[in-house]
C-alpha positions as CSV (number, residue, x, y, z in Angstrom):
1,X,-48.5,64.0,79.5
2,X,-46.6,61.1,80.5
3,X,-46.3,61.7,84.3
4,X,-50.1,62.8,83.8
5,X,-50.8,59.2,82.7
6,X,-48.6,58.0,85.2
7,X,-50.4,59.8,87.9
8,X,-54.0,58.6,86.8
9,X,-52.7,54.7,87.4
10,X,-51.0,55.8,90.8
11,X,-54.9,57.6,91.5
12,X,-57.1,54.6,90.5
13,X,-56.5,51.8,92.6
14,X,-59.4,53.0,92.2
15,X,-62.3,49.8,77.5
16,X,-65.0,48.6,75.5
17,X,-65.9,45.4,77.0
18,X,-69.8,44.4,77.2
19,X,-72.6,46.2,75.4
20,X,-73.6,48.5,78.6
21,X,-76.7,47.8,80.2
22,X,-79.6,50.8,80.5
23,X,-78.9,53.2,83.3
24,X,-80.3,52.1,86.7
25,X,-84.0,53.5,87.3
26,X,-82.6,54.7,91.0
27,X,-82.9,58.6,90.5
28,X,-79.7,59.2,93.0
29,X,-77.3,57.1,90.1
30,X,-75.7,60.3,88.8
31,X,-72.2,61.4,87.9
32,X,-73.3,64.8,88.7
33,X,-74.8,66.4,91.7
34,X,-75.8,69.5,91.7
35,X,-75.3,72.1,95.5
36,X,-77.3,74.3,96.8
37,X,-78.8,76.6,99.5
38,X,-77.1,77.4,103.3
39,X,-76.2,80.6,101.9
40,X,-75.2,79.9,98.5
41,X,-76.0,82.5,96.1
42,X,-75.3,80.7,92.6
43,X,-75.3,76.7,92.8
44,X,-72.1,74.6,92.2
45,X,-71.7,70.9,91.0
46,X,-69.9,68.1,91.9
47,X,-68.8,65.2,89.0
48,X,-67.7,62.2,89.8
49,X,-64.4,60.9,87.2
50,X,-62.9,57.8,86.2
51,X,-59.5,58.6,86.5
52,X,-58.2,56.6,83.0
53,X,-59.8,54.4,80.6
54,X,-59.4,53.7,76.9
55,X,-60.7,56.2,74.5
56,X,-63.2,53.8,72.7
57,X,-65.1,53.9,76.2
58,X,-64.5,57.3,77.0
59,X,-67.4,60.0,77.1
60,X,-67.7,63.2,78.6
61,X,-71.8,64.0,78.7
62,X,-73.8,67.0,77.7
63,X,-74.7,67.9,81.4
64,X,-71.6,67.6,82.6
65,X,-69.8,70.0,79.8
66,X,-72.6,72.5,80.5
67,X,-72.0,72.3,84.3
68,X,-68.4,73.0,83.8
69,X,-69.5,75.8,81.4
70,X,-71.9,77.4,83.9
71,X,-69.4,77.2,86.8
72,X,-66.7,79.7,87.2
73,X,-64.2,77.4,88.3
74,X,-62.7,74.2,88.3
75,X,-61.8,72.1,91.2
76,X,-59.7,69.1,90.9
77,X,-58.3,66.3,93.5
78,X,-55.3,68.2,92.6
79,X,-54.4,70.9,90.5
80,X,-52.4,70.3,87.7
81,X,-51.8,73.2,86.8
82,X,-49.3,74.3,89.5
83,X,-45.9,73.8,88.5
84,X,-44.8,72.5,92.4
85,X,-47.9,69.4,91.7
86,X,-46.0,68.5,88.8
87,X,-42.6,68.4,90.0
88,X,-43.6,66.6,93.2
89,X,-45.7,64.5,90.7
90,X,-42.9,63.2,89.1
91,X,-40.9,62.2,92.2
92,X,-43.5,59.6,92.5
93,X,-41.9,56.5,91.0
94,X,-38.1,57.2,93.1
95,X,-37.5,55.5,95.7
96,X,-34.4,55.9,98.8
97,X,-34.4,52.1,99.2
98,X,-34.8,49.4,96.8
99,X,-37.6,46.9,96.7
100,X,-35.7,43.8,97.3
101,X,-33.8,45.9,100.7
102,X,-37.7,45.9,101.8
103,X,-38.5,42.1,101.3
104,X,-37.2,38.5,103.0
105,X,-35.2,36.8,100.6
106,X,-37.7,34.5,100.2
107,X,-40.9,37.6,98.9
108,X,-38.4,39.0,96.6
109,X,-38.1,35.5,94.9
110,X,-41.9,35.6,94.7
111,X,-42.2,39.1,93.8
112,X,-39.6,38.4,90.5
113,X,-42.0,35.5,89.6
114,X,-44.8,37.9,89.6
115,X,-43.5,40.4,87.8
116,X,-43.0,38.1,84.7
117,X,-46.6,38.1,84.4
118,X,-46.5,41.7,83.8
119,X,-43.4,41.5,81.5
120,X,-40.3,42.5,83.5
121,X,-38.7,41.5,86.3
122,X,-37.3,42.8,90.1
123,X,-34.0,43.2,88.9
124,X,-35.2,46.3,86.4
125,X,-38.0,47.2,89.0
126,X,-35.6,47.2,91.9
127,X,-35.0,51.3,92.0
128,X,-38.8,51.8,91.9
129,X,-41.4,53.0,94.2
130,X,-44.9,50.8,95.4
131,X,-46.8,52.7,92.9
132,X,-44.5,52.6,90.1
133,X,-45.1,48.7,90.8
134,X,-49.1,49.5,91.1
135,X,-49.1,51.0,87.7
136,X,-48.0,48.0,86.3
137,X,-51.2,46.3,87.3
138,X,-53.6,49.4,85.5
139,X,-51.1,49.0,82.5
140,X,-52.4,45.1,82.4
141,X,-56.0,45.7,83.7
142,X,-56.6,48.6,80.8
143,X,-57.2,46.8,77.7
144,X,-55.4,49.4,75.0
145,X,-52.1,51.0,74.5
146,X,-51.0,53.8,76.8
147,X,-51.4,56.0,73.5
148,X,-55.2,55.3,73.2
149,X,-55.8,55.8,77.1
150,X,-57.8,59.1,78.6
151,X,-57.5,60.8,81.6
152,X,-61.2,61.9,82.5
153,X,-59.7,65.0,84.4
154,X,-57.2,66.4,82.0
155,X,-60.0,66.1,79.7
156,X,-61.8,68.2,82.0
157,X,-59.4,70.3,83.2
158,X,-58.6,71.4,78.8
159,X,-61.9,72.8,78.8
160,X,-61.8,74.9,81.9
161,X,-58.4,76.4,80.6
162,X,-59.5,77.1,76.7
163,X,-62.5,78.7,79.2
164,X,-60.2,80.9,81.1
165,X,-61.3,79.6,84.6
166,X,-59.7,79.5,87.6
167,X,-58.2,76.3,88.7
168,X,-57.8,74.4,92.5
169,X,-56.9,71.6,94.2
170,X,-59.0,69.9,97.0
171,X,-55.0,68.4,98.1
172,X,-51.9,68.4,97.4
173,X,-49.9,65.4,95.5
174,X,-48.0,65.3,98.8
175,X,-51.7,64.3,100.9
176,X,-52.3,61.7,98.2
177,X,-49.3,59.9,98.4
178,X,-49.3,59.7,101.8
179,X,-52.7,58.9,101.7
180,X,-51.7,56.2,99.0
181,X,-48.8,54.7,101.1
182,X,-50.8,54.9,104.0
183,X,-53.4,52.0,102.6
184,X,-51.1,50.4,100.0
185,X,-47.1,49.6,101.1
186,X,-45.2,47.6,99.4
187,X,-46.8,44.1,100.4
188,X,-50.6,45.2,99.9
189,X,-49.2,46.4,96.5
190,X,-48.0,42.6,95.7
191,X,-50.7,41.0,96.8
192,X,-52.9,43.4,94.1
193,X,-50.3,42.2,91.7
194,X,-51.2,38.4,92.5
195,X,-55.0,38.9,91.6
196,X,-54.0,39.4,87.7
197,X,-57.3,38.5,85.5
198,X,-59.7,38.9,88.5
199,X,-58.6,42.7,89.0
200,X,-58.9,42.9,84.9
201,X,-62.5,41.8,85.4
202,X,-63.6,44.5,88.0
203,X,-61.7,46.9,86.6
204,X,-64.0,46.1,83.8
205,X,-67.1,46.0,85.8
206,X,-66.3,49.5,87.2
207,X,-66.0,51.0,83.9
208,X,-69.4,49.6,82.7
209,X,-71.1,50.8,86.1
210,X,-69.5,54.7,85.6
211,X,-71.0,54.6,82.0
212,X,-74.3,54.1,83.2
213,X,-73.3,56.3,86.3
214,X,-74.3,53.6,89.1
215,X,-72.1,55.1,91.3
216,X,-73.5,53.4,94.0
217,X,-71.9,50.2,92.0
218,X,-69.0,51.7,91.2
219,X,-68.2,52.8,94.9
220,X,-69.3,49.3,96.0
221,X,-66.9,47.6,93.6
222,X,-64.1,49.9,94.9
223,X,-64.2,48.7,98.3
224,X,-64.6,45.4,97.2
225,X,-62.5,43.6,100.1
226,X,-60.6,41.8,97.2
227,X,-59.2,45.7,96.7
228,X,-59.7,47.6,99.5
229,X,-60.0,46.6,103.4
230,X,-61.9,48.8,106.1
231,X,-58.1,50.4,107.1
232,X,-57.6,51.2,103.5
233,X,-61.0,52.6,103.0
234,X,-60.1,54.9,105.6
235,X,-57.4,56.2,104.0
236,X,-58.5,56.7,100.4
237,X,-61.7,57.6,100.7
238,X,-63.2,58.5,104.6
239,X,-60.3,60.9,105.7
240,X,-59.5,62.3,102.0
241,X,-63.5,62.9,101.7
242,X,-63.6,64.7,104.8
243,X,-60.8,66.7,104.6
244,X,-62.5,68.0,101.2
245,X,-65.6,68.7,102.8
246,X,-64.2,70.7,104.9
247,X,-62.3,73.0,102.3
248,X,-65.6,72.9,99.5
249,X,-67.9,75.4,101.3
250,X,-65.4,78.2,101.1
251,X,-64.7,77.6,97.9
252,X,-68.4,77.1,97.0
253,X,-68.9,80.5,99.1
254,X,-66.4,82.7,97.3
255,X,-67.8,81.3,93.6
256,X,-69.9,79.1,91.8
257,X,-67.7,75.9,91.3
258,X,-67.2,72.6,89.5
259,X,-65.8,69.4,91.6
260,X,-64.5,66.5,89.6
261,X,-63.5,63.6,91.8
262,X,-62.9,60.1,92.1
263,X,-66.6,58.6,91.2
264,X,-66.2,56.1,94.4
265,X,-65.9,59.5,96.4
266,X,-69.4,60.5,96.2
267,X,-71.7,57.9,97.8
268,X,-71.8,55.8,100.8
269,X,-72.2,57.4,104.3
270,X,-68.8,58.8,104.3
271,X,-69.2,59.9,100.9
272,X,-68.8,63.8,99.7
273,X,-73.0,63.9,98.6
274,X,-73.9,62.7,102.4
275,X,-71.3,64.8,104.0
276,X,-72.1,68.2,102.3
277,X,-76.1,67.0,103.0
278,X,-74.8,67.3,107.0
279,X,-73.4,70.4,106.7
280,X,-76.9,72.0,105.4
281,X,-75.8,72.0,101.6
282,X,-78.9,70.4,99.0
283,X,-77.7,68.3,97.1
284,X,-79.6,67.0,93.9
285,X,-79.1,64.3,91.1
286,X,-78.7,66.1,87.4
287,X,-80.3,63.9,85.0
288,X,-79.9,66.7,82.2
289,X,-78.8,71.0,81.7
């Protein structure tokens, strides 16, 4: 469960903190989407997830449980249930060349000053990879202890297990890293680490927006240009939501299924609701099953 926690961080770059505000009255804000027709014989859904957040703000809803229920099986990023995921999983955080080998004299200084805001330093950091260095900023930015945190999927994916369903993955740990390293290398990576409070307080704002399911926020504040530049929205979300557009009809074809993904994966015109929509697929809101 530790790696699994480990992972979630590494997948956000995406907490009770405000009273939430009512839902928004736009009839597309849902967490789950319902697909249908161009030859489907049973529909299959797709849920959007917030990867981790603290348990006092974490809520699975009615519709989405019986969606998972009605489906026959479950479809994740990536599959945790595959021994090979997990061991490549935990590779993660190793690195073949030390952080301060990658920087000027000069960054490394800065990056040690940096890291005291997040209680340690480059010395004991040194060995580490760019993410295990990103998870220090979701450590910060997550306003509980590690022990009271909740991964929305592994949540999900208990269920479909106690269920007896089948379990996938849309990629494998492998395509995320690379997708990962691809938008954040070690420098993006520090300059996430200089925003400190400010990423605390849209990390906050995110939350509040995927409680109400404004996913049309919450995929707004995740390419906020603070976080995310039009390179990097290429890599973690345009090319990772195609790719899985491409794979979801054949597995939509064989059985009924249930997609949980990234929440900031569904809208926007690269988005897996407008891409299944161009591939003939209907795709509906679910206010309630």
């Amino acid at each position: 469960m530790k790696n699994l926690v480990k992972l979630g961080f590494a997948v956000l770059l995406s907490a009770t903190f405000t009273t939430a505000k009512a839902q928004s009255t736009n009839p597309e804000n849902s967490i789950l989407w319902e697909v249908s027709g161009n030859g489907l014989t049973k529909p299959s859904y797709i849920s959007g997830t917030f990867h981790t957040m603290c348990s006092s703000d974490f809520e699975i809803k009615s519709k989405v449980m019986k969606a998972l229920e009605k489906s026959d099986n479950f479809v994740m990023e990536v599959n945790y249930t595959d021994p090979a995921e997990m061991a490549t999983m935990q590779k993660m955080y190793q690195t073949d060349k030390k952080l301060s080998d990658q920087l000027t004299p000069a960054e490394a200084k800065e990056l040690d000053k940096i890291l005291n805001d997040y209680g340690t330093d480059l010395k004991k950091m040194d060995n580490s990879s760019s993410q295990a260095l990103y998870s220090l900023i979701a450590l910060k930015a997550t306003p509980c202890p590690q022990t009271e945190m909740k991964l929305y999927e592994i949540e999900l994916l208990k269920n479909a297990i106690k269920s007896k369903k089948k379990v996938y993955g849309l990629e494998k740990v492998e395509d995320q890293l690379t997708s990962i390293n691809k938008a954040y290398g070690l420098k993006a990576v520090i300059e996430q680490l200089k925003m400190g409070k400010e990423y605390e307080i849209l990390l906050k704002k995110m939350v509040i927006a995927f409680k109400n399911e404004d996913v049309t926020s919450l995929y707004t504040h995740f390419k906020n240009d603070k976080l995310m530049n039009a390179e990097q929205e290429k890599a973690m979300l345009t090319d990772r939501n195609n790719n899985w557009a491409e794979k979801m009809p054949e597995i939509m074809k064989k059985e009924s299924s249930f997609f949980a993904v990234g929440g900031a994966h569904l809208m926007g015109k690269n988005g897996v609701i407008q891409l299944l929509k161009s591939k003939g697929y209907t795709l509906k809101p679910v206010s309630s099953l």
